[in-house]
Tab-separated table of C-alpha atoms in Angstrom:
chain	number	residue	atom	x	y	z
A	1	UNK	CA	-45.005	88.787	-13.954
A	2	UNK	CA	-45.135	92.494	-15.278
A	3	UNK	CA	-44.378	91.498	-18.620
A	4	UNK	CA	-48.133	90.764	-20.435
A	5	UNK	CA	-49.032	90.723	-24.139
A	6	UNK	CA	-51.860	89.561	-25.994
A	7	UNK	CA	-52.661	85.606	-27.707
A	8	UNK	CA	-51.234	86.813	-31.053
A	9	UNK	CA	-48.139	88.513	-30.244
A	10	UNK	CA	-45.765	84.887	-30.026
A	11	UNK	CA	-47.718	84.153	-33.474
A	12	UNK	CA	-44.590	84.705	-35.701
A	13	UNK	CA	-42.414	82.524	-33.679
A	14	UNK	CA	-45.299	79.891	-33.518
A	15	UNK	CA	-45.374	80.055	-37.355
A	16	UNK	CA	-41.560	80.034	-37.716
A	17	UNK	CA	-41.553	76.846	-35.878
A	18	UNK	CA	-44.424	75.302	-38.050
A	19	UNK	CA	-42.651	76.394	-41.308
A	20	UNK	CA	-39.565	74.612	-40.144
A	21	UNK	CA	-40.849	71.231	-39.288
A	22	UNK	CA	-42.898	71.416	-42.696
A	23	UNK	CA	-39.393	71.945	-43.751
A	24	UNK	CA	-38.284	69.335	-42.855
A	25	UNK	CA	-40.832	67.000	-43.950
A	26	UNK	CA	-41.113	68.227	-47.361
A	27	UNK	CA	-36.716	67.179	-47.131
A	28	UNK	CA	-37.255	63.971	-45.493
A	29	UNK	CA	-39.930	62.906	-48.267
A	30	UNK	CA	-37.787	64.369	-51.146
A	31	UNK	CA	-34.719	61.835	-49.787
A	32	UNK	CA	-37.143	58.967	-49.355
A	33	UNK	CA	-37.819	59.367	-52.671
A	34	UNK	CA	-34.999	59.017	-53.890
A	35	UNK	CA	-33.730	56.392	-51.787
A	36	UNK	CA	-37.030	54.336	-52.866
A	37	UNK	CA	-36.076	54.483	-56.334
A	38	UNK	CA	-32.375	53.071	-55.142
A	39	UNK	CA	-34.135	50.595	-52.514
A	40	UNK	CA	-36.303	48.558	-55.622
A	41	UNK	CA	-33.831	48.552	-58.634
A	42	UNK	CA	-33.951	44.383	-58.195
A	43	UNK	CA	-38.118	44.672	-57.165
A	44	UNK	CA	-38.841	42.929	-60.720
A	45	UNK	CA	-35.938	40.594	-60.337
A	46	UNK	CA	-36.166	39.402	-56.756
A	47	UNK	CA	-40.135	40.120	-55.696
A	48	UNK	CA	-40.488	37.906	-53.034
A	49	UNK	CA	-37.496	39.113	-51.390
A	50	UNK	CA	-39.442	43.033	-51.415
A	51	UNK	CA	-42.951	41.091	-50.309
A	52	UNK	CA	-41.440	39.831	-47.129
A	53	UNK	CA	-39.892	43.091	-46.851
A	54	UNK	CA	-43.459	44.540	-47.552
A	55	UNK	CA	-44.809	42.307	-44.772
A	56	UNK	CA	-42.328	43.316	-42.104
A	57	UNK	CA	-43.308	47.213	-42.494
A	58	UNK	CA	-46.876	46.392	-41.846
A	59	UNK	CA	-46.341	43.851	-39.080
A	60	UNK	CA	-47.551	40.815	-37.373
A	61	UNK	CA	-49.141	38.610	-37.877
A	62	UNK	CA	-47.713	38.997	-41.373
A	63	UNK	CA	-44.379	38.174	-40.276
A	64	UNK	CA	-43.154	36.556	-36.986
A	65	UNK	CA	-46.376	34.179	-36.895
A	66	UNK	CA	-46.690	30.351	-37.467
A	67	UNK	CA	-50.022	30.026	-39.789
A	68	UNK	CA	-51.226	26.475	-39.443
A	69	UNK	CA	-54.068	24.720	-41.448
A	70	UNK	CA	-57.461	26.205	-42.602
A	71	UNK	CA	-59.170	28.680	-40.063
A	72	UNK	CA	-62.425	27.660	-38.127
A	73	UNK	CA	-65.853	28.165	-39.458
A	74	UNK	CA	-66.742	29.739	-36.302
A	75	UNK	CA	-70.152	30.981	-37.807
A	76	UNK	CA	-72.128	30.742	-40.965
A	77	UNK	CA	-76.076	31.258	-41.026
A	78	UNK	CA	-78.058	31.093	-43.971
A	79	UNK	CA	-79.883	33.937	-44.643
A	80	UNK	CA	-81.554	33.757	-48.130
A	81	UNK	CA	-81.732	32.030	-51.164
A	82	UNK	CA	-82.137	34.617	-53.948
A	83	UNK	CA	-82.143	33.829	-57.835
A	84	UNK	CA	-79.034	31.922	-58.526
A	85	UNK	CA	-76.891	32.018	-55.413
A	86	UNK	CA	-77.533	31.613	-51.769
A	87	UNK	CA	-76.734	34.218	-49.044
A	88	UNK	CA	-74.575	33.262	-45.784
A	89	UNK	CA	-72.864	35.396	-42.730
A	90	UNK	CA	-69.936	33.635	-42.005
A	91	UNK	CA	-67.119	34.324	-39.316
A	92	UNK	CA	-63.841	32.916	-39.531
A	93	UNK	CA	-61.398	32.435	-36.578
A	94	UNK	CA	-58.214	34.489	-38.303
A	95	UNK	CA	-56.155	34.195	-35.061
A	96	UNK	CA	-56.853	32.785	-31.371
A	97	UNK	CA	-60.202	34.688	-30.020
A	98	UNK	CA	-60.392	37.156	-33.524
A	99	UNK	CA	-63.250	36.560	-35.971
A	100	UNK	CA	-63.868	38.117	-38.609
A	101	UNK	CA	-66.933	37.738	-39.851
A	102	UNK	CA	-68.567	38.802	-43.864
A	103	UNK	CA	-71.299	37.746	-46.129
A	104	UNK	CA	-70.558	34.579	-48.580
A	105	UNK	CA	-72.736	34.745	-51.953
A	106	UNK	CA	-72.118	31.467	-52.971
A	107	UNK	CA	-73.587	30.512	-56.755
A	108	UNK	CA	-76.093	27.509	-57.626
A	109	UNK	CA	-74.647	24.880	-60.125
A	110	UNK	CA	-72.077	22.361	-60.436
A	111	UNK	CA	-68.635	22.723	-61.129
A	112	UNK	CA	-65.929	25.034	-59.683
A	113	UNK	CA	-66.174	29.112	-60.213
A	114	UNK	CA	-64.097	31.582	-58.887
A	115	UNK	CA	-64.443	33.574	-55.898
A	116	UNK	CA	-63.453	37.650	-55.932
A	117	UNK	CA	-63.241	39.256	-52.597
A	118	UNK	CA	-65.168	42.349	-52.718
A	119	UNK	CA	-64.206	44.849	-50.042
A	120	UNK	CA	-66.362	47.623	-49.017
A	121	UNK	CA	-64.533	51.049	-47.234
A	122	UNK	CA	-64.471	53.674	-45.034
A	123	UNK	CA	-68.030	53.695	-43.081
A	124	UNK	CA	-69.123	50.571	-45.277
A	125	UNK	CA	-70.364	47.398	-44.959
A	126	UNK	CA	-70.890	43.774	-46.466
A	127	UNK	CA	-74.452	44.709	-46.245
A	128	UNK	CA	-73.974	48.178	-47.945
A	129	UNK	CA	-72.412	47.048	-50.654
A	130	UNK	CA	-74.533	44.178	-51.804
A	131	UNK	CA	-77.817	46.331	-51.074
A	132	UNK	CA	-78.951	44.009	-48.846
A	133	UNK	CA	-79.966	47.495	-46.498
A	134	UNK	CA	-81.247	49.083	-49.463
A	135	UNK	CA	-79.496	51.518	-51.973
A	136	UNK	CA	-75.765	51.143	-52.020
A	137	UNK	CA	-74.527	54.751	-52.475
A	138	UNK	CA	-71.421	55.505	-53.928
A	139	UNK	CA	-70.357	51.691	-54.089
A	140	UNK	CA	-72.788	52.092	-57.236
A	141	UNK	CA	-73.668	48.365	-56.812
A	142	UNK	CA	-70.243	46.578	-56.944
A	143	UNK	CA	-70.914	43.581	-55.590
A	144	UNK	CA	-74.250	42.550	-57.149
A	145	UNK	CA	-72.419	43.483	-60.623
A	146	UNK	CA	-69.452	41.197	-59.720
A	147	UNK	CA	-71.690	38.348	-58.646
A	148	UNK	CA	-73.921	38.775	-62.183
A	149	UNK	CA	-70.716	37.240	-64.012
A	150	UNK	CA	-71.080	33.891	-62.280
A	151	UNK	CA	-68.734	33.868	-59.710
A	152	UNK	CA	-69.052	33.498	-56.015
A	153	UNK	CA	-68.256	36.234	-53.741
A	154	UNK	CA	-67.406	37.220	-49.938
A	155	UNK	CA	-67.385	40.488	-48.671
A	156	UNK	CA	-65.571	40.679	-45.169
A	157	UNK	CA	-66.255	43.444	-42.397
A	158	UNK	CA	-63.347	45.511	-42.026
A	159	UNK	CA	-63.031	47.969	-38.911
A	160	UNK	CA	-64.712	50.641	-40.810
A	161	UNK	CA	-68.424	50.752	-40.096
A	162	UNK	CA	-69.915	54.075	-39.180
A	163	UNK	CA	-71.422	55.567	-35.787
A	164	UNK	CA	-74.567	54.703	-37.448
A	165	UNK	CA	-74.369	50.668	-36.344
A	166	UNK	CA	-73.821	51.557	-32.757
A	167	UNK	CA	-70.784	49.483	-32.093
A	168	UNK	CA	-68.352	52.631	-31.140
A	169	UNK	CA	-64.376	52.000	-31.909
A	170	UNK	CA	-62.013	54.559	-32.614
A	171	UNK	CA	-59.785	53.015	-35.632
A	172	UNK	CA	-56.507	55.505	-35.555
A	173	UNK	CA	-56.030	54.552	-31.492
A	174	UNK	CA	-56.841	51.204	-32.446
A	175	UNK	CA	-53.692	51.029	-35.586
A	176	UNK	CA	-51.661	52.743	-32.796
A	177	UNK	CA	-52.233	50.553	-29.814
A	178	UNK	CA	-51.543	47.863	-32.743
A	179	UNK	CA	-48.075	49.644	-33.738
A	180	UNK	CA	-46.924	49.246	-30.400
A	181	UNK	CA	-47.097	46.119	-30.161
A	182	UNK	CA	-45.407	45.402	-33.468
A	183	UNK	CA	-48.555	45.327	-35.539
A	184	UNK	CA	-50.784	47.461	-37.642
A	185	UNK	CA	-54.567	47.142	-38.657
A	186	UNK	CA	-53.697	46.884	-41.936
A	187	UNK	CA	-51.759	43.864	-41.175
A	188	UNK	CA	-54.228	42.270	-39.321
A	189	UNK	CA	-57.082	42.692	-41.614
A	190	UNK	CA	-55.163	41.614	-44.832
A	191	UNK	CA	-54.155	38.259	-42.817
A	192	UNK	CA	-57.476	37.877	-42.103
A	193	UNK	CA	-58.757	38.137	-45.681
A	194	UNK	CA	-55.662	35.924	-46.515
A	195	UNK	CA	-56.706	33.754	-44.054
A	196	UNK	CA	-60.033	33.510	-45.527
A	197	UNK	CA	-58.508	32.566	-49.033
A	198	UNK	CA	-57.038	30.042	-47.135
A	199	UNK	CA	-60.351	28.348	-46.143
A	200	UNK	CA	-62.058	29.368	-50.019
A	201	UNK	CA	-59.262	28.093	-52.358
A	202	UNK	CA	-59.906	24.904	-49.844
A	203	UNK	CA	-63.168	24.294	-51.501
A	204	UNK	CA	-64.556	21.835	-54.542
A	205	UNK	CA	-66.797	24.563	-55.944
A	206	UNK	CA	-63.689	26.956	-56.177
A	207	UNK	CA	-61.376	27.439	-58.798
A	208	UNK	CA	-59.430	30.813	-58.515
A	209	UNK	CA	-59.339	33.993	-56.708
A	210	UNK	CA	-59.800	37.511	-57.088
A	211	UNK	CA	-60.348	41.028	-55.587
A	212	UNK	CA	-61.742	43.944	-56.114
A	213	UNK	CA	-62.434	46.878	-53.433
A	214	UNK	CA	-63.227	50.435	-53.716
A	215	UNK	CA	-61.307	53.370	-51.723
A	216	UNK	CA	-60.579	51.639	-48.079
A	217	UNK	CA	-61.520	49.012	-50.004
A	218	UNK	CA	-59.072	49.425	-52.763
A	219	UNK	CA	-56.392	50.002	-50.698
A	220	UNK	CA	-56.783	46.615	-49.351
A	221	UNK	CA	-57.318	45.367	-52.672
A	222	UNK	CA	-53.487	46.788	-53.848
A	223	UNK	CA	-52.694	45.736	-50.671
A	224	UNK	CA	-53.518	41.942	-50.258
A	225	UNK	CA	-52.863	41.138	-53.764
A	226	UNK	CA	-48.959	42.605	-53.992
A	227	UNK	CA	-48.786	40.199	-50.744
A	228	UNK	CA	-50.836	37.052	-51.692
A	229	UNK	CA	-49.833	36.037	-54.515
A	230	UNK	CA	-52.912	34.072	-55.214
A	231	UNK	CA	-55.077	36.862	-56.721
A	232	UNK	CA	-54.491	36.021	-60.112
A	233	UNK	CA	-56.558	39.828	-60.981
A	234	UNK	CA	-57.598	42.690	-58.961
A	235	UNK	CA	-59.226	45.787	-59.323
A	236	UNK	CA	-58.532	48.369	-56.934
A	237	UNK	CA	-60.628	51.923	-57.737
A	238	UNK	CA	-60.412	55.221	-55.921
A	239	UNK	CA	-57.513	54.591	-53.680
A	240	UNK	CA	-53.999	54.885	-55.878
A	241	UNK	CA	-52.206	57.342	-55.323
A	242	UNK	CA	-49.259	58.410	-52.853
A	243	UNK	CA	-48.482	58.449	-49.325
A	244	UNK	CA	-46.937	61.793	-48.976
A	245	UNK	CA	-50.278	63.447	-50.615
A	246	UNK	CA	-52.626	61.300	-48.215
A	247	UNK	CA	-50.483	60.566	-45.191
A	248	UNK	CA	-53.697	59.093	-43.410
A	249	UNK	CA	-52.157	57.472	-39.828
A	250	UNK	CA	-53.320	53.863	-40.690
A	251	UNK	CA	-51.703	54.203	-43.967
A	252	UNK	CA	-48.458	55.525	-42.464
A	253	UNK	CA	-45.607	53.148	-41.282
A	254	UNK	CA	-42.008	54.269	-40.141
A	255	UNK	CA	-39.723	54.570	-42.643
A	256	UNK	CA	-41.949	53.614	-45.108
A	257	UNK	CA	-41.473	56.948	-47.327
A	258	UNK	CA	-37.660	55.283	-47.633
A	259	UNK	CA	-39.382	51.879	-48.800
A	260	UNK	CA	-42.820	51.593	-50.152
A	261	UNK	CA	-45.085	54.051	-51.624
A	262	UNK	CA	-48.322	53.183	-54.059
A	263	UNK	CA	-45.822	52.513	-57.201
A	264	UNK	CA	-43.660	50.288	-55.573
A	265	UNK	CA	-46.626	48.361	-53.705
A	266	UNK	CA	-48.159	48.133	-57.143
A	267	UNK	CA	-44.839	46.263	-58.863
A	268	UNK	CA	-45.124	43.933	-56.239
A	269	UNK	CA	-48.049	42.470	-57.699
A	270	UNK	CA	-46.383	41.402	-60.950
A	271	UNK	CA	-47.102	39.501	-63.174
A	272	UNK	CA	-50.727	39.287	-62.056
A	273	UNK	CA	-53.095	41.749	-63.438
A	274	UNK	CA	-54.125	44.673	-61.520
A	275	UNK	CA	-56.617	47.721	-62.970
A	276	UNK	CA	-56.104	50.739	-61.099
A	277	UNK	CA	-58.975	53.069	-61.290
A	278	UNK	CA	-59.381	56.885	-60.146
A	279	UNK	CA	-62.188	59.279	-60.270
A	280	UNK	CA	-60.969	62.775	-61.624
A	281	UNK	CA	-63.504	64.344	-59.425
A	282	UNK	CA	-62.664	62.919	-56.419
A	283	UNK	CA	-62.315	65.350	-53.506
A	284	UNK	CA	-60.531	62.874	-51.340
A	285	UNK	CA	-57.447	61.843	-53.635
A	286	UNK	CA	-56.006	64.184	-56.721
A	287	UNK	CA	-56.102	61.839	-59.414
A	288	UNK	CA	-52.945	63.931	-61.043
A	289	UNK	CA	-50.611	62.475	-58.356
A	290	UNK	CA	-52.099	58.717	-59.211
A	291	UNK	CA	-51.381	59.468	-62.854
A	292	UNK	CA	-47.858	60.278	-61.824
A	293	UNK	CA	-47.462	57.754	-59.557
A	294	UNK	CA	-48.914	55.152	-62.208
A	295	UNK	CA	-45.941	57.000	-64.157
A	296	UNK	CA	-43.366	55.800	-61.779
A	297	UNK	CA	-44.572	52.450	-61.869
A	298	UNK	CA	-44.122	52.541	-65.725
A	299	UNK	CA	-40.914	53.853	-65.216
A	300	UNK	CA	-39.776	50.946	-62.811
A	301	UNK	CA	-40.824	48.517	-65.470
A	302	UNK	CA	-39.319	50.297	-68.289
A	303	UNK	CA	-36.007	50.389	-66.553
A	304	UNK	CA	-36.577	46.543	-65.303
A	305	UNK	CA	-37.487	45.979	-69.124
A	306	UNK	CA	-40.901	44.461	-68.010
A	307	UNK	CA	-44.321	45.425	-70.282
A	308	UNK	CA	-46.629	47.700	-68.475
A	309	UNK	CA	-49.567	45.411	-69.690
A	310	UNK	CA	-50.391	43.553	-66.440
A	311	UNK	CA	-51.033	46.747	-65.038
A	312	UNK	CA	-53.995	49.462	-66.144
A	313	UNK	CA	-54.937	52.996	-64.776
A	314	UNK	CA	-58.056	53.886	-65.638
A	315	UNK	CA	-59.345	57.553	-64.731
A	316	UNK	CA	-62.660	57.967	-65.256
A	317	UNK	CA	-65.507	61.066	-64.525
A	318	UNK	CA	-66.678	60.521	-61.419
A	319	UNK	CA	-66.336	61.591	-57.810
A	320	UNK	CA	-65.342	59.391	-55.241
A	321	UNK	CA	-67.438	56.193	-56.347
A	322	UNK	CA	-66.838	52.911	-57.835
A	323	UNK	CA	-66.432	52.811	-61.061
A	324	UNK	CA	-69.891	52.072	-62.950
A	325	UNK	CA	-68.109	50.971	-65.987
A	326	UNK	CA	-68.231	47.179	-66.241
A	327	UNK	CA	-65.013	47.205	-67.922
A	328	UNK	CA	-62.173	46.867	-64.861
A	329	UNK	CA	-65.077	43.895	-63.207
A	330	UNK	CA	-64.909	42.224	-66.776
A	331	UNK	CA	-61.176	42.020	-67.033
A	332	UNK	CA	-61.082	40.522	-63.298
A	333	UNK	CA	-63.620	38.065	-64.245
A	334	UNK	CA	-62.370	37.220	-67.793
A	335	UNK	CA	-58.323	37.070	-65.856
A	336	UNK	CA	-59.724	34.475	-63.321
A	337	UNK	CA	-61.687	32.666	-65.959
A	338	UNK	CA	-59.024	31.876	-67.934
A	339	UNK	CA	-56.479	31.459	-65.837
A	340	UNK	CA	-55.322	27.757	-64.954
């Protein structure tokens, strides 16, 4: 070849090409959009038609799998009795050969309570959040402040420890290897924590259910409860806000940009009580795009004529943290209290 040029030279036509497939993207997310607001115009008026829709996008087991009875116990040690509830790791058989595993605070006393799910996330753990290894960091002690209002409590292990545990994975080839066989991680891990209401609303000391979760956490926490309809309240804090502005791989379906986006995922837990909260100095998620998808949401109920009161957004001043207002944790616990 006679021909030679430097590294830099085919930059422009590099650059071209990079333009035009952000192009496209930026068109392809301005018609699913639109067709979105199309797609739920009946969301209010036929939900459970939208939740198995919901379901399908994210894949078995959700859809396409017979769930029969209560999963196996397949562990549960007891590890402590502190003041006023005991301390248990459990591990429940979700599906054939998968257990997932958490720690149950159950409380002392008679009678039936409720029991939240509290859901650590990204690099977390049961044992992070409840400060059972020590301080609890950002998760600004969520779970010892949920189990203070007399409920019971399980925190499950989602795939999302850190290096730190030595127990390597690699989560994004995990969601893909998932995808491709007509699954997601996401699927899997809210039918396990479905699954594991299953075996809780089973129980004499329980009397409803509720979740609350905080980023990866939170995004389960929208997650499970537009699905399960059982959450009667949830709290999910530093996670809302859209798909297109946090197009993380395990958060991304196909097509979903022409079906579901943060809004829409939100509506589908109506008429249950959700409190949506965001940090608005959070470097991971722009709270202005969870204000104005919050604003879509009230838009979709406005034009359903359905209040906006089931739903809250609260921002408060805060990086990316749980909320330490009590506040969102009090209406959970006051919604599950008085519900019947």
């Amino acid at each position: 070849m006679k021909y030679q040029e430097e590294k830099t030279d085919a930059n422009a036509s590099k650059q071209l090409y990079l333009d035009g497939i952000e192009s496209l993207i930026a068109q392809r997310q301005a018609e699913g959009a639109c067709a979105r607001e199309a797609y739920v115009k009946d969301i209010f008026t036929d939900p459970e038609r939208y939740r198995m829709e919901f379901r399908r996008m994210l894949g078995w087991p959700l859809v396409d799998h017979e769930t029969k009875g209560l999963p196996t116990v397949a562990s549960c040690e007891k590890l402590s009795e502190e003041d006023g509830y005991t301390l248990y790791r459990m591990g429940f058989e979700i599906l054939d050969g998968l257990v997932m595993t958490g720690l149950f605070f159950r409380r002392d006393g008679e009678g039936k309570r409720p029991l939240v799910i509290v859901q650590h996330g990204g690099l977390g753990t049961p044992e992070r959040i409840s400060g059972v290894l020590g301080t609890t960091g950002n998760y600004c002690d969520m779970l010892t402040r949920v189990i203070d209002r007399d409920v019971h409590a399980f925190a499950p292990q989602l795939l999302l420890w850190s290096g730190e545990y030595q127990v390597e994975f690699d989560r994004q080839k995990i969601d893909a290897r998932l995808k491709r066989v007509g699954s997601s991680i996401t699927a899997v891990e809210v039918y396990g924590i479905m699954r594991i209401l299953d075996w809780f609303e089973a129980q004499e000391y329980v009397s409803t259910l509720g979740m609350v979760g905080m980023s990866y956490g939170g995004f389960y926490a929208l997650y499970t409860a537009a699905i399960d309809t059982r959450l009667v309240s949830t709290h999910s804090c530093s996670f809302f806000n859209s798909r297109d502005a946090v197009p993380w791989q395990d958060w991304t379906w196909n097509n979903s940009a022409f079906l579901f986006d943060d809004a829409e995922i939100a509506a589908l837990v109506w008429p249950r009580r959700i409190t949506l909260n965001i940090g608005t100095s959070d470097a991971l998620f722009d709270w202005k795009i969870g204000v104005e998808s919050f604003d879509r949401l009230k838009a979709m109920c406005a034009d359903a004529g359905v209040d906006t009161d089931w739903a809250e957004l609260v921002l408060f001043d805060a990086p990316h943290e749980f909320n330490r207002d009590d506040a969102p944790i009090d209406r959970v616990i006051n919604d599950l209290k008085s519900a019947k």
